Each structure stands twice: as C-alpha cells, then as structure tokens.
PDB file of C-alpha atoms in Angstrom:
ATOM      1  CA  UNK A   1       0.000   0.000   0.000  1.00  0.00           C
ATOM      2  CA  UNK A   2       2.837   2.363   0.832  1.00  0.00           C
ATOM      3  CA  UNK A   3       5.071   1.750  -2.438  1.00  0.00           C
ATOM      4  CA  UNK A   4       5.425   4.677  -3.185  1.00  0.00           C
ATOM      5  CA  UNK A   5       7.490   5.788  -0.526  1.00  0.00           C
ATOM      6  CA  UNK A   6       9.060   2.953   0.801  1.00  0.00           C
ATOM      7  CA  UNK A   7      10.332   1.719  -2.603  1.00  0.00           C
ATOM      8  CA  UNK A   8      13.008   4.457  -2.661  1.00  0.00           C
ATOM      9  CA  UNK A   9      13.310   4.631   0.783  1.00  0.00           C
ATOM     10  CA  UNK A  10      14.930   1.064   0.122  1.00  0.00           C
ATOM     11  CA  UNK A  11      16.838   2.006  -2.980  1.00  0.00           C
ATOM     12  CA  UNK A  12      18.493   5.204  -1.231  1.00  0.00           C
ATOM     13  CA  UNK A  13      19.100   3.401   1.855  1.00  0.00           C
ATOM     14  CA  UNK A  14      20.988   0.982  -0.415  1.00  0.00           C
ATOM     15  CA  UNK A  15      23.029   3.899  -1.750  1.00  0.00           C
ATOM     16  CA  UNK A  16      23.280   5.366   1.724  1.00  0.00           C
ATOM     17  CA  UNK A  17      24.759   2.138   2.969  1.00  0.00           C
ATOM     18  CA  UNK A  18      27.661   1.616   0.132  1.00  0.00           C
ATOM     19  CA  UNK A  19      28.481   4.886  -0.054  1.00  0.00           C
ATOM     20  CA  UNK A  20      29.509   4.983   3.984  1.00  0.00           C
ATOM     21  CA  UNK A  21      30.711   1.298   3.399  1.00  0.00           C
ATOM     22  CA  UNK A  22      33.519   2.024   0.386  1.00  0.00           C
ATOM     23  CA  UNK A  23      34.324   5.388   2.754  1.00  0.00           C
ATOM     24  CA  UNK A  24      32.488   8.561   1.283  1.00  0.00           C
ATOM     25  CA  UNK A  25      30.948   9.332   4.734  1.00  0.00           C
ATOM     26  CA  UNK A  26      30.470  13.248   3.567  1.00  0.00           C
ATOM     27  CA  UNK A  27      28.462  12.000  -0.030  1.00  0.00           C
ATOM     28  CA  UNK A  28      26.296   9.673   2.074  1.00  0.00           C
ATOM     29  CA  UNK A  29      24.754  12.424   4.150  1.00  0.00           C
ATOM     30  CA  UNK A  30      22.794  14.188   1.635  1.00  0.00           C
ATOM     31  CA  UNK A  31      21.469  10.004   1.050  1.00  0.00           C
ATOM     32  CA  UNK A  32      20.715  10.121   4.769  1.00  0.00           C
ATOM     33  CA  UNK A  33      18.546  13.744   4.480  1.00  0.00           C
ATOM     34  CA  UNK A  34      16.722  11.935   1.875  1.00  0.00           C
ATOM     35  CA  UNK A  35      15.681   9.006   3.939  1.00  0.00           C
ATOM     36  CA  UNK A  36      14.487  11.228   6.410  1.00  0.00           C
ATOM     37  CA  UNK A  37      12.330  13.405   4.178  1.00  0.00           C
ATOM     38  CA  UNK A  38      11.027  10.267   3.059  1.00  0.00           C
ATOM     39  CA  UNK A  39      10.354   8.835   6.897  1.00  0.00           C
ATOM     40  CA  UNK A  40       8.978  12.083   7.757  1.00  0.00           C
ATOM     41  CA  UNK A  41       6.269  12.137   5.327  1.00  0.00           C
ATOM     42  CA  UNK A  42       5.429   8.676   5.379  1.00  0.00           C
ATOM     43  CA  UNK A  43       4.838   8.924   9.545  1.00  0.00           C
ATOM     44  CA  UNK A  44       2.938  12.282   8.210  1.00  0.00           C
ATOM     45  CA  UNK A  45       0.544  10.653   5.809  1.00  0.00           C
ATOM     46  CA  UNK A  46       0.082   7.561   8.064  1.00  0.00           C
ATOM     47  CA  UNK A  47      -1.510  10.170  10.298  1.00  0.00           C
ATOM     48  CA  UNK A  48      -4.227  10.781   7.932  1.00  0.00           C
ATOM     49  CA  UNK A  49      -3.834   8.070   5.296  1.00  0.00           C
ATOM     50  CA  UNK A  50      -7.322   8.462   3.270  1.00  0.00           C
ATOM     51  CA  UNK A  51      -6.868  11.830   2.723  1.00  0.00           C
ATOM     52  CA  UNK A  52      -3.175  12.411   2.809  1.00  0.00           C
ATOM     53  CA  UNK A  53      -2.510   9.632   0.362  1.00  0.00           C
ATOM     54  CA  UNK A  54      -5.098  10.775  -2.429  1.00  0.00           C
ATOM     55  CA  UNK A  55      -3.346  14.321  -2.004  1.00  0.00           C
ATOM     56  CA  UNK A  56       0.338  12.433  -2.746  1.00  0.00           C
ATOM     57  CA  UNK A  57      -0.912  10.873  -5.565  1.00  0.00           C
ATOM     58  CA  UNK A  58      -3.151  13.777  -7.158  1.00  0.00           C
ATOM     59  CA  UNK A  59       0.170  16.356  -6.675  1.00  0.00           C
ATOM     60  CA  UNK A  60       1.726  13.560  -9.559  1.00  0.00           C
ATOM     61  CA  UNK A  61      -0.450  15.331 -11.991  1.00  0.00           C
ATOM     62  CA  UNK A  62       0.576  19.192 -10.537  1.00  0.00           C
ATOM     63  CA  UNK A  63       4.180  17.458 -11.572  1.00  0.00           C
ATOM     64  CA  UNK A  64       3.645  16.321 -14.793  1.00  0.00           C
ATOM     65  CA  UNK A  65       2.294  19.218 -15.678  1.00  0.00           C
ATOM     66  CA  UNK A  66       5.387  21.308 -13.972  1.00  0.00           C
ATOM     67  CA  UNK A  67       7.163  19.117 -15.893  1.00  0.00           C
ATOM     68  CA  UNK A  68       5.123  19.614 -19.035  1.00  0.00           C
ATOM     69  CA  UNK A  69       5.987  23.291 -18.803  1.00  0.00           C
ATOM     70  CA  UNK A  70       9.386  23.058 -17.891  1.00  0.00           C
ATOM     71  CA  UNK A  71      10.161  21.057 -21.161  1.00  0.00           C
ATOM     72  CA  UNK A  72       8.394  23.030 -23.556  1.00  0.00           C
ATOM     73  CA  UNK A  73      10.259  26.358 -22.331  1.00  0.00           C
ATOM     74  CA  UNK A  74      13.494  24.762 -21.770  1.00  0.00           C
ATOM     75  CA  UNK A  75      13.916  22.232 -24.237  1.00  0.00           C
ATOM     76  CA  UNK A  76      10.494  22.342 -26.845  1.00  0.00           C
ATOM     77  CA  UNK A  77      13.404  20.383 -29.373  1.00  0.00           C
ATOM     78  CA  UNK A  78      13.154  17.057 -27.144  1.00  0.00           C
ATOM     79  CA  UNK A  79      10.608  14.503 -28.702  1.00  0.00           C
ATOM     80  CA  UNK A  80       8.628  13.425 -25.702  1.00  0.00           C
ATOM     81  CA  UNK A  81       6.050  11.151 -25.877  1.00  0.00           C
ATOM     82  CA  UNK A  82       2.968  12.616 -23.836  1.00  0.00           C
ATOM     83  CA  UNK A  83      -0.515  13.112 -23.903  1.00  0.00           C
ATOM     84  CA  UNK A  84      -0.782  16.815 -23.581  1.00  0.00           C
ATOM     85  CA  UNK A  85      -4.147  17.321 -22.688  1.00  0.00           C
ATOM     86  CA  UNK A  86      -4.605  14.469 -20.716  1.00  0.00           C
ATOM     87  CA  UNK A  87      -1.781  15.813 -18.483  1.00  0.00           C
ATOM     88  CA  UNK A  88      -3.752  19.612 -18.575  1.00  0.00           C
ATOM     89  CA  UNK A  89      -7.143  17.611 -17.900  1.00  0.00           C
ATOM     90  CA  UNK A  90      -6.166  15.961 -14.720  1.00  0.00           C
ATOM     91  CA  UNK A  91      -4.131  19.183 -13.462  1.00  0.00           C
ATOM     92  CA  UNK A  92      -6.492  21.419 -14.052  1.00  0.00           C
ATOM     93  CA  UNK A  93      -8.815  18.554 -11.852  1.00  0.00           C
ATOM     94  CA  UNK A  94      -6.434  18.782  -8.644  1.00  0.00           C
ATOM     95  CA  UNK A  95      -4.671  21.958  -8.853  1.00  0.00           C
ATOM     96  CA  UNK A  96      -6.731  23.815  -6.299  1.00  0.00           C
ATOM     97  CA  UNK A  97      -5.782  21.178  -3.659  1.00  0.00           C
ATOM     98  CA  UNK A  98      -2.532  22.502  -3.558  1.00  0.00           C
ATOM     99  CA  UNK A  99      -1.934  26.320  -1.704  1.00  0.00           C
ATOM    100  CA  UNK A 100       2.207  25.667  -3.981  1.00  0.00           C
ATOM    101  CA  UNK A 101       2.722  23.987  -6.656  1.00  0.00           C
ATOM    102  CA  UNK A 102       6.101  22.552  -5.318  1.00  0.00           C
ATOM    103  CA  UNK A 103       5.122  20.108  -3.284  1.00  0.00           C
ATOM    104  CA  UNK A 104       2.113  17.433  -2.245  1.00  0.00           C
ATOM    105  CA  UNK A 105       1.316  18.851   0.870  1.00  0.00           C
ATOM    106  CA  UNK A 106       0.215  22.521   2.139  1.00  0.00           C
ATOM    107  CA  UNK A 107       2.508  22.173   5.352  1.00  0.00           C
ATOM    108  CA  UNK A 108       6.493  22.020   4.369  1.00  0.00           C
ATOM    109  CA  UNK A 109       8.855  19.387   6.115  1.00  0.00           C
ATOM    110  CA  UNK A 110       9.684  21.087   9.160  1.00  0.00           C
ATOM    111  CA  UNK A 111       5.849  21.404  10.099  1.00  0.00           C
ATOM    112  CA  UNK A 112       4.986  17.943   8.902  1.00  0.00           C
ATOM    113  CA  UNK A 113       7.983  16.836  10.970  1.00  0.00           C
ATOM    114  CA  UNK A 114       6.501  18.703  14.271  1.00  0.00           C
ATOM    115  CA  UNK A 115       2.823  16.710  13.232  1.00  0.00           C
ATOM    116  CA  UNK A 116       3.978  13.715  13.502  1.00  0.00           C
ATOM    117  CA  UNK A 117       5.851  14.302  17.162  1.00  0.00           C
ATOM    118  CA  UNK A 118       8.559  15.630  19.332  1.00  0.00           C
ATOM    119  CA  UNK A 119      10.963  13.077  17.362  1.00  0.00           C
ATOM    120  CA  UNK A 120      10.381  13.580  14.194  1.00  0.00           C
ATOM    121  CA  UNK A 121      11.145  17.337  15.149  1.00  0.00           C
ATOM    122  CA  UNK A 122      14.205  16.584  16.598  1.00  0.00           C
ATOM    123  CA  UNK A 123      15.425  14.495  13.309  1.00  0.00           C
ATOM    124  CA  UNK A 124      14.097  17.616  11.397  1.00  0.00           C
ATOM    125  CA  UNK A 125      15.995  19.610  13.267  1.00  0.00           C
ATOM    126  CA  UNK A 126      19.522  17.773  13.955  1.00  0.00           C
ATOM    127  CA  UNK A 127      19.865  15.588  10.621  1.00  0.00           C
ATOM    128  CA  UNK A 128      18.044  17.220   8.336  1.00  0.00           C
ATOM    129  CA  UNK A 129      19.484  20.787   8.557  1.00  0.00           C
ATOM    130  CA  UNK A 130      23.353  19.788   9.440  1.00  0.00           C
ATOM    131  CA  UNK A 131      22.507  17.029   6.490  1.00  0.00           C
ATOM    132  CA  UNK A 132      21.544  20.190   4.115  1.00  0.00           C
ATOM    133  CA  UNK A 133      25.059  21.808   3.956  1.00  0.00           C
ATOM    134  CA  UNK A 134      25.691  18.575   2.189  1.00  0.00           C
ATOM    135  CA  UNK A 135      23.120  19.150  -0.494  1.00  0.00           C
ATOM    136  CA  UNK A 136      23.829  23.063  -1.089  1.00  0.00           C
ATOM    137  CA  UNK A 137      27.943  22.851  -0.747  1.00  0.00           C
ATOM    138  CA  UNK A 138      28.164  25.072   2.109  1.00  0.00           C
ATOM    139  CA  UNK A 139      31.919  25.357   3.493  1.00  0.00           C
ATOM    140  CA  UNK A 140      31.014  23.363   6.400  1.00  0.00           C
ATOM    141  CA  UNK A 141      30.225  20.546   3.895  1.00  0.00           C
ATOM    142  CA  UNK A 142      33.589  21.238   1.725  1.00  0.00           C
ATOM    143  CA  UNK A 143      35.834  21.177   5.012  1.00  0.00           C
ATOM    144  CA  UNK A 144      34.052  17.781   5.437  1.00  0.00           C
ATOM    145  CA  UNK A 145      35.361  16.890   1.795  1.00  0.00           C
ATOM    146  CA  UNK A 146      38.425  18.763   1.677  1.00  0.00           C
ATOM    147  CA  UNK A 147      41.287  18.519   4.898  1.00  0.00           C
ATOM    148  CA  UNK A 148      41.407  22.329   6.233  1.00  0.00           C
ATOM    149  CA  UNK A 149      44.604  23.050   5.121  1.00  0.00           C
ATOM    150  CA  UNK A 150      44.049  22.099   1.412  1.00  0.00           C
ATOM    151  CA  UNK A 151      40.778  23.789   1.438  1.00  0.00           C
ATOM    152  CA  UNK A 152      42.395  27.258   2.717  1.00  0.00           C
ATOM    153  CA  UNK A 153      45.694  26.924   0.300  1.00  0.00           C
ATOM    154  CA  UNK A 154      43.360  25.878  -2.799  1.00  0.00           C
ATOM    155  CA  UNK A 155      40.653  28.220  -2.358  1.00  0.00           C
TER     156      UNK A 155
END
C-alpha cells in the first residue's frame, strides 16, 4: 500500500549504505537527508492516510504538468512522448488542492515533521538541517570533503 514511498526509501538506503561502506561518509549524508524526508512524510501521511494519500498521488499530476511546462520552455526540441491534454485535464482537476505547486502537501517538512511528534522534530531539526550543507555545498560541507589546510591553500 505504501510503495510509493518505501520503494526508494529502500533504494536510497541501499546507496546510503555503500556509499559509507567504500568510505564517502560526507556524499552519504545528503542520502541520509533523503531518507528522512522520506520517513517524515510517510509517519505524516500515516496520520491521515485516506486523505493524505489521495493528495500524494493527485500532486503527480501538478508534476507532470510542472514538468510539461518546464520542457516546452526549456527544451520544446526534445521529442517526448505525452498526452498533452490528458496531463492539462487531470491538473487542471487537482490543482486547487494545492496552496504551492512545489510540493504534495500545504505544510512544508519542518511542520509535517513537528505533526507527527517531538521526534520527528528533533530528526528535522539535527539531521536534516546539518545534512543540508551537504546538499547546497556550504563550506562546512567542503571542510568535510576537503582537509582544512588544502581547502584554505586551494581556495
């Protein structure tokens, strides 16, 4: 019933675990901020599952149609194969459900995370923003790549 987050939740956590295992501690971590953006809004929709599920899967058609859109500005010479108005019938359908249309649910990580419990705040708060530096190359994430005196002679 939950596929659809707990398939990549096992695929990352996969990735997670052979990056740490062959040594690139630093590369896993933006691997481990995944899994718990994934964790986070599966505890979140389990909270609410009849609703909160049919709003995961109707923000797939607010995506295709970003998507859509993104494509034909960007790159209108690519040949994909898509059913145009099928993808503007069933966004025009759900769009209203959603307040952005950059993510599934009207509440952002952080206040799903303090939803679902004291924990899942504290993850949100300890892994997932040290974990971020990772993602956006912030210099505490290059010192973590880089040994400090390289990193100061180099850059």
């Amino acid at each position: 019933m939950y596929y659809f987050v707990l398939g990549p939740i096992r695929k990352i956590n996969g990735a997670f675990k052979v990056l740490v295992i062959n040594g690139y501690e630093e590369d896993s971590q933006a691997h481990l901020r995944i899994l718990l953006e994934q964790a986070i809004t599966l505890l979140y929709i389990l909270l609410n599952p009849e609703e909160r599920i049919q709003q995961y899967n109707d923000y797939c058609y607010v995506d295709q149609h970003n998507t859509m859109a993104k494509v034909e500005k960007y790159r209108p010479f690519y040949e994909i194969d898509y059913d145009k108005e099928e993808i503007i019938q069933n966004y025009e359908r759900v769009k209203d459900k959603f307040k952005s249309k950059n993510r599934w649910s009207n509440k952002n990580l952080r206040e799903m995370a303090k939803e679902v419990g004291k924990e899942a705040e504290e993850w949100y708060e300890f892994i997932y923003s040290w974990n971020s530096s990772y993602v956006h190359s912030d210099i505490y994430s290059l010192k973590g790549v880089f040994e400090h005196e390289s990193l100061e002679t180099s850059l």
